[in-house]
Short mmCIF file of C-alpha atoms and ligand atoms in Angstrom, two decimals:
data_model
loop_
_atom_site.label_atom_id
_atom_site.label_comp_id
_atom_site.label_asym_id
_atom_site.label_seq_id
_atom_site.Cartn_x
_atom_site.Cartn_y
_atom_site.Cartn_z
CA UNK F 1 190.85 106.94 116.65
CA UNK F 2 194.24 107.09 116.97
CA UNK F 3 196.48 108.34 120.02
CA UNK F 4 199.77 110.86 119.44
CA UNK F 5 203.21 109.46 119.07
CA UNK F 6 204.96 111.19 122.13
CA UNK F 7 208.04 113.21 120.18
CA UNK F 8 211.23 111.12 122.06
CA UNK F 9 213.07 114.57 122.51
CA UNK F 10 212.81 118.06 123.24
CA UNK F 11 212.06 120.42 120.32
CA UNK F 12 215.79 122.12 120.74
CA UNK F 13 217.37 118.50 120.89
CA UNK F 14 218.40 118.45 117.40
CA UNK F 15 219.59 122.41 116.69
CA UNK F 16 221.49 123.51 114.84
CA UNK F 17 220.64 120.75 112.20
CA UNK F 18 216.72 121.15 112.92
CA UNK F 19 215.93 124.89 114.85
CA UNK F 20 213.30 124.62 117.42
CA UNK F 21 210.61 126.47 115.93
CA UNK F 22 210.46 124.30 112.90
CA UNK F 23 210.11 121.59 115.28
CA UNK F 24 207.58 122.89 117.12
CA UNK F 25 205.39 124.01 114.50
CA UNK F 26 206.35 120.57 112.56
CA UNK F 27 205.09 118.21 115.44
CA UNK F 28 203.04 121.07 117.56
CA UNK F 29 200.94 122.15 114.14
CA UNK F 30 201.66 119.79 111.17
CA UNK F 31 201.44 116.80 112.41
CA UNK F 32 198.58 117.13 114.94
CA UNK F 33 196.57 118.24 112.17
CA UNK F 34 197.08 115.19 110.25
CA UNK F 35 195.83 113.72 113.19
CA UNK F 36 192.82 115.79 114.27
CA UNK F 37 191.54 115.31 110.39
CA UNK F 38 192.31 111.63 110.24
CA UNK F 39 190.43 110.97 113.80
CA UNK F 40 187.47 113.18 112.51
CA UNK F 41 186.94 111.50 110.23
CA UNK F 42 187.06 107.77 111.69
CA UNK F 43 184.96 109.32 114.34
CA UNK F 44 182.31 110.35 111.80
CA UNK F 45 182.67 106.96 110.44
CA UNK F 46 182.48 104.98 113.62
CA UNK F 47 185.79 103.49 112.97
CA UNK F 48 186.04 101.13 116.24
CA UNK F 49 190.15 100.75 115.90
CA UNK F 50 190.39 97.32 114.11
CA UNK F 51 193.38 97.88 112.09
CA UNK F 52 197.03 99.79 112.98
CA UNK F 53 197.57 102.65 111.59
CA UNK F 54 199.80 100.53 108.86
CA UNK F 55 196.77 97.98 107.95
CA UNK F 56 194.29 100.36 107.95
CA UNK F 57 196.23 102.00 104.57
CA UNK F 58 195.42 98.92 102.92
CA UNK F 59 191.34 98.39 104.11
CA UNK F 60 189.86 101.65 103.21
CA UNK F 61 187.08 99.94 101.49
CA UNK F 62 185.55 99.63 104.64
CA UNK F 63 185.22 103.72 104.44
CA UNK F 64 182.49 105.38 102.11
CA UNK F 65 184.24 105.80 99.01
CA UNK F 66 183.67 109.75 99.46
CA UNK F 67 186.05 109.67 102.37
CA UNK F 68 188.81 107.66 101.02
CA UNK F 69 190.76 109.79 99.67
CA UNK F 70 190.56 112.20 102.69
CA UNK F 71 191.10 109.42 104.94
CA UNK F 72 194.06 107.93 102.96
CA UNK F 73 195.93 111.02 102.90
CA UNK F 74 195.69 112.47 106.71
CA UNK F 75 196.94 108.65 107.51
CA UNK F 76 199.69 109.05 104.95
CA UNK F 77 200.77 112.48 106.79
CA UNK F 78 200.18 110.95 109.94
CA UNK F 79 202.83 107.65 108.92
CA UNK F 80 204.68 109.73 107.22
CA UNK F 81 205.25 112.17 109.85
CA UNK F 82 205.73 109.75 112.72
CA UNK F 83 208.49 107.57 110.54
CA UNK F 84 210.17 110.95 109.70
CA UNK F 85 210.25 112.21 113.52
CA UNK F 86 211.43 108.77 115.00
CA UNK F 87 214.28 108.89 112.13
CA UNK F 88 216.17 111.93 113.84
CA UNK F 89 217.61 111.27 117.25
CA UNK F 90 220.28 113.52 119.06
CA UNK F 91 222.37 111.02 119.99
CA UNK F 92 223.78 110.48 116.54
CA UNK F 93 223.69 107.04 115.88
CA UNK F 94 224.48 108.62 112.19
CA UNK F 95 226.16 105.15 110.92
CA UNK F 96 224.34 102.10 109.58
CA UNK F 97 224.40 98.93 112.23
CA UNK F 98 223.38 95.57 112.53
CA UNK F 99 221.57 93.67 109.22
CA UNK F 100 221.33 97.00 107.91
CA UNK F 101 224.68 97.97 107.08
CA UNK F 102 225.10 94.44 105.64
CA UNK F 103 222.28 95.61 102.79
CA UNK F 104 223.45 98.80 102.29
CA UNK F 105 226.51 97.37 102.00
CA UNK F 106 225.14 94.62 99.36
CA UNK F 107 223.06 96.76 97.95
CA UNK F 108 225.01 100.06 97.45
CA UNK F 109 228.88 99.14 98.13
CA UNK F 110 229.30 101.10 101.22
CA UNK F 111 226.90 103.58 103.17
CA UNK F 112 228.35 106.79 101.21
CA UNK F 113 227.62 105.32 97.91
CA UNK F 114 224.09 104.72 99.93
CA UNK F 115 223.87 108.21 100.96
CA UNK F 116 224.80 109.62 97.72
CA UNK F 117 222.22 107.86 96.01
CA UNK F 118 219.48 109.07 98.42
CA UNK F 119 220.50 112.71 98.41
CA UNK F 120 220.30 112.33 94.43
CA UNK F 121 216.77 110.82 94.05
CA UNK F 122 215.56 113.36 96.86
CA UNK F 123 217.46 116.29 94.57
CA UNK F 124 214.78 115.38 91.77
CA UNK F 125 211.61 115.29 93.81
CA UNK F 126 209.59 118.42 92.71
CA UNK F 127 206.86 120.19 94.75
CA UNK F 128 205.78 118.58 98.36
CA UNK F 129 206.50 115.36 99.01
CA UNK F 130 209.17 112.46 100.66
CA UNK F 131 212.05 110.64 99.83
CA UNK F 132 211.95 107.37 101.34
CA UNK F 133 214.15 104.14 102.24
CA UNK F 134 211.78 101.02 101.69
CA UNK F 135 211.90 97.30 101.83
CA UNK F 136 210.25 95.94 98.46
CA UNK F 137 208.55 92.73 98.58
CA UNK F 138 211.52 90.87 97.31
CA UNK F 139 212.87 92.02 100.73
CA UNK F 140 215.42 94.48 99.09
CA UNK F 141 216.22 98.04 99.69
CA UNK F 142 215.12 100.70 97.05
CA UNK F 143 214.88 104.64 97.66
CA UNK F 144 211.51 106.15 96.17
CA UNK F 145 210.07 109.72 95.82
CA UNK F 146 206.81 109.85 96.61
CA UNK F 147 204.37 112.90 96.42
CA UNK F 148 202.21 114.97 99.08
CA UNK F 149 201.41 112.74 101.88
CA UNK F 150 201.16 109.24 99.98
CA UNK F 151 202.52 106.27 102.19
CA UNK F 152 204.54 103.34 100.37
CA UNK F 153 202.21 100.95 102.46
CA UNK F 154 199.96 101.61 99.48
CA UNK F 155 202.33 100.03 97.39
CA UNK F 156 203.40 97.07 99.69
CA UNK F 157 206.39 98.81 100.56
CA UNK F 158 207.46 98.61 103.89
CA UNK F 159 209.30 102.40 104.95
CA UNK F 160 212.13 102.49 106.68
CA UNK F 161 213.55 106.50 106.17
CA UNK F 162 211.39 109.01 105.59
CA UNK F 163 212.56 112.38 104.74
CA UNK F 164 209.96 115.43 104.79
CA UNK F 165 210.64 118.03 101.75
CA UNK F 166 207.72 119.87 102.20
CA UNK F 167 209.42 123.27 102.85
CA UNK F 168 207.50 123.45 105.79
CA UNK F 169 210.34 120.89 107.19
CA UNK F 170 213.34 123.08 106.33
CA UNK F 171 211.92 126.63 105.28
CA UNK F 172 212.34 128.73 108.91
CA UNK F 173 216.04 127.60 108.93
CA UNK F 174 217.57 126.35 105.07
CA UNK F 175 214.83 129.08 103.23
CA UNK F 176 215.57 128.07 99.25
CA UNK F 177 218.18 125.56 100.40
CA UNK F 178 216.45 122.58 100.41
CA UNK F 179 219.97 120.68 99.47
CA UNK F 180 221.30 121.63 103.02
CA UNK F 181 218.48 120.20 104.81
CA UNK F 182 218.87 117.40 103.31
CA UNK F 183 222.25 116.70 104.24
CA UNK F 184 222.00 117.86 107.30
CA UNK F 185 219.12 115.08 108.08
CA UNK F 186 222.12 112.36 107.72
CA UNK F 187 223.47 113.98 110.66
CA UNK F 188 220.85 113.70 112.89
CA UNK F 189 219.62 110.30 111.40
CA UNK F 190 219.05 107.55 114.19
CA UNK F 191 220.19 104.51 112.55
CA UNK F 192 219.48 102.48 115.70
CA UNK F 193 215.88 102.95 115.05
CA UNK F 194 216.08 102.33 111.42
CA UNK F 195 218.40 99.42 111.91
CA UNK F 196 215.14 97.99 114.45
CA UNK F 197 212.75 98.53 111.59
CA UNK F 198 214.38 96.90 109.17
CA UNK F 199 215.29 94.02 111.36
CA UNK F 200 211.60 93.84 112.00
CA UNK F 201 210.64 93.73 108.26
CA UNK F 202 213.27 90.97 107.18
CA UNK F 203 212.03 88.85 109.91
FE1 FE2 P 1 205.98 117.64 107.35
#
């Protein structure tokens, strides 16, 4: 069983960029679903907590196999969710800091190039899914698509962004444009927090 992340500000914090009933419905709703399924189902399971929420992605064998796949995607939403809600701040920290900017800067050239190339691979994800900053193994930077609520822990990928374009994320406010949203998110995006995560993964 897992507890709620606490949201770190106020479901008007980041309007215009996000309105406040998305927010609400997106953390309030969404997100506590996840949740509610995911610790129903460890419950029935008499999951005793051994794992974090990360680890546990990659030790569902200790699950009936009939309740993998439900298991493995309620965590996914819940991961997902959590990353995607911690990556928004209203303070705008909207620039790259710290080891990460040196990456991006390795990596992409500079943080528009960076930001271009994010806003294109999320441009060809189709139905619900994420776009999503990751560290690879090799300890580089690579920006993935992945569908529904599937977590790049599966993959040994360690996420850094994570960018919600199920149009329950955007719909209330953008409606068919889903382009908007998305780069509106780089407004909002707390690069202090990402900056800590990635700083964590290098290390
Ligand atoms: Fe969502």
């Amino acid at each position: 069983m897992y507890q709620e992340m606490k949201l770190p500000y106020a479901y008007d914090d980041l309007e215009p960029y996000i309105d406040t009933r998305t927010m609400g419905l997106h953390y309030g709703k969404h997100y506590h679903k996840y949740l509610d399924q995911l610790n129903k189902l460890l419950k029935k399971n008499n999951y005793k907590n051994e794992y974090s929420k990360e680890a546990l992605v990659t030790h569902l064998d200790m699950f009936p196999i009939g309740d993998r796949g439900a298991i493995l995607y309620n965590l996914g939403g819940v991961l997902n969710h959590e990353l995607y809600f911690l990556n928004m701040s209203p303070k705008k920290e909207n620039q790259p800091i710290g080891a990460l900017l040196e990456a991006i800067n390795n990596q992409y050239g500079n943080y528009e190039n960076f930001r271009q190339q994010f806003l294109e691979t999320a441009s060809y994800l189709v139905g619900s899914g994420y776009t999503f900053l990751v560290l690879n193994k090799n300890k580089k930077l690579e920006i993935i698509n992945l569908s529904n609520q599937e977590t790049p822990y599966l993959y040994e990928l360690v996420p850094l962004i994570a960018l919600d374009l199920w149009e329950h994320a955007y719909y209330l406010n953008y409606q068919n444009e889903r382009d908007r949203y998305m780069k509106n998110f780089f407004e909002i995006i707390n690069f202090e927090q990402i900056n800590a995560l990635y700083e964590k993964a290098i290390s």
